[in-house]
Amino acid sequence: MAERPFIVGNWKMNGTRSMLSEARAIDRASQRLMKVEVALAPPFTLIHAVHKEVQQIGVGAQDCHSVEEGAFTGDVSASMVLDAGAKFVILGHSERRQSHGEDNALVKAKAQTALNAGLRIILCCGESEQVRDAGDAESFVIDQIRASLPEISGNAGEVLTIAYEPIWAIGTGRTPTAEDIGSMHRAIRALLVELYGEETSAAVRILYGGSVNPGNAAELLAADEVGGALVGGASLTAESFLGIVLAAADLPSDG
């Protein structure tokens, strides 16, 4: 792992101002855990409030539109979330792909717009149970990433994170083995090396997302080529989320 583990909490459609106390608690604890990079992606309505409350952790958005401005009622642009205090955006999450019909081309367009606005991107990928059972998981995920990646003119390691989230492990209580995760992350790493070269690709962290909790975090984070975690429900309270951050902090350092 070339950099500090990156632990990102995705609050999804959860959170009002009453949850700012959880963000503050996560931030204060993270100031003592500098071996880990910690971030939260609250709903749009809380980005600015969380940004104002925290000092150490990063703040991001859960989505953005594919164009910068226009007659798109209810949508939020990349420049808007940047203005609110977000420094990154999660794109291509399985819930967006499934519930909102987002395909690879749309995810790519959103990612390009986000990069152009000055945001870092966390690009999500992952396969269904049917794809995995058919033995096509790795080829499906690699093709999905290829078709979703934007053009990156600078150093990919500075702007890109990949998050692998097997769809069948999200919210189901089912979790792939460390061997399954390591195999997929190695395949993703090989793709990154192909696209960006050995040195640059080494700085692109590959997160695991899918039913990560304090009880399984240590095992999942120790899997090969896992550079952190994208955490859903377990990020909604400081107590639960910090258990995952502590597991990341306890990982042995390279060398």
PDB file of N, CA and C in Angstrom, residues 13 20 48 54 58 64 90 95 109 171 190 201 204 208:
ATOM      1  N   MET A  13     -28.653   8.226   2.055  1.00  0.00           N
ATOM      2  CA  MET A  13     -29.762   9.140   2.345  1.00  0.00           C
ATOM      3  C   MET A  13     -30.099   9.084   3.833  1.00  0.00           C
ATOM      4  N   LEU A  20     -24.514  16.031  13.158  1.00  0.00           N
ATOM      5  CA  LEU A  20     -23.240  16.747  13.127  1.00  0.00           C
ATOM      6  C   LEU A  20     -22.360  16.374  14.311  1.00  0.00           C
ATOM      7  N   HIS A  48     -21.984  21.361   3.472  1.00  0.00           N
ATOM      8  CA  HIS A  48     -21.426  22.606   3.991  1.00  0.00           C
ATOM      9  C   HIS A  48     -21.329  22.577   5.514  1.00  0.00           C
ATOM     10  N   VAL A  54     -15.693  20.243  10.844  1.00  0.00           N
ATOM     11  CA  VAL A  54     -14.527  19.368  11.000  1.00  0.00           C
ATOM     12  C   VAL A  54     -13.238  20.110  10.661  1.00  0.00           C
ATOM     13  N   GLY A  58     -11.664  14.618   5.584  1.00  0.00           N
ATOM     14  CA  GLY A  58     -12.138  15.123   4.313  1.00  0.00           C
ATOM     15  C   GLY A  58     -13.652  15.059   4.228  1.00  0.00           C
ATOM     16  N   CYS A  64     -22.842  13.750  -8.439  1.00  0.00           N
ATOM     17  CA  CYS A  64     -22.977  15.064  -9.068  1.00  0.00           C
ATOM     18  C   CYS A  64     -23.544  14.864 -10.467  1.00  0.00           C
ATOM     19  N   ILE A  90     -18.203  10.649  -4.892  1.00  0.00           N
ATOM     20  CA  ILE A  90     -18.377   9.221  -5.164  1.00  0.00           C
ATOM     21  C   ILE A  90     -19.230   9.085  -6.414  1.00  0.00           C
ATOM     22  N   GLU A  95     -25.830   1.566  -6.134  1.00  0.00           N
ATOM     23  CA  GLU A  95     -27.205   2.014  -5.908  1.00  0.00           C
ATOM     24  C   GLU A  95     -27.631   3.048  -6.949  1.00  0.00           C
ATOM     25  N   ALA A 109     -19.047  10.455 -17.904  1.00  0.00           N
ATOM     26  CA  ALA A 109     -19.324  11.880 -18.115  1.00  0.00           C
ATOM     27  C   ALA A 109     -19.335  12.635 -16.797  1.00  0.00           C
ATOM     28  N   GLY A 171     -25.263  -4.622   2.184  1.00  0.00           N
ATOM     29  CA  GLY A 171     -26.475  -4.663   2.991  1.00  0.00           C
ATOM     30  C   GLY A 171     -27.100  -6.031   3.142  1.00  0.00           C
ATOM     31  N   ALA A 190      -3.689  -4.451 -11.797  1.00  0.00           N
ATOM     32  CA  ALA A 190      -3.059  -4.742 -13.088  1.00  0.00           C
ATOM     33  C   ALA A 190      -3.597  -3.819 -14.172  1.00  0.00           C
ATOM     34  N   SER A 201       0.364   4.426 -10.992  1.00  0.00           N
ATOM     35  CA  SER A 201      -0.760   3.603 -10.544  1.00  0.00           C
ATOM     36  C   SER A 201      -0.612   3.170  -9.094  1.00  0.00           C
ATOM     37  N   VAL A 204      -2.746   5.097  -6.682  1.00  0.00           N
ATOM     38  CA  VAL A 204      -4.202   5.008  -6.762  1.00  0.00           C
ATOM     39  C   VAL A 204      -4.677   3.943  -5.779  1.00  0.00           C
ATOM     40  N   TYR A 208     -12.200  -1.274  -0.566  1.00  0.00           N
ATOM     41  CA  TYR A 208     -13.216  -2.317  -0.572  1.00  0.00           C
ATOM     42  C   TYR A 208     -14.480  -1.770   0.078  1.00  0.00           C
TER      43      TYR A 208
END
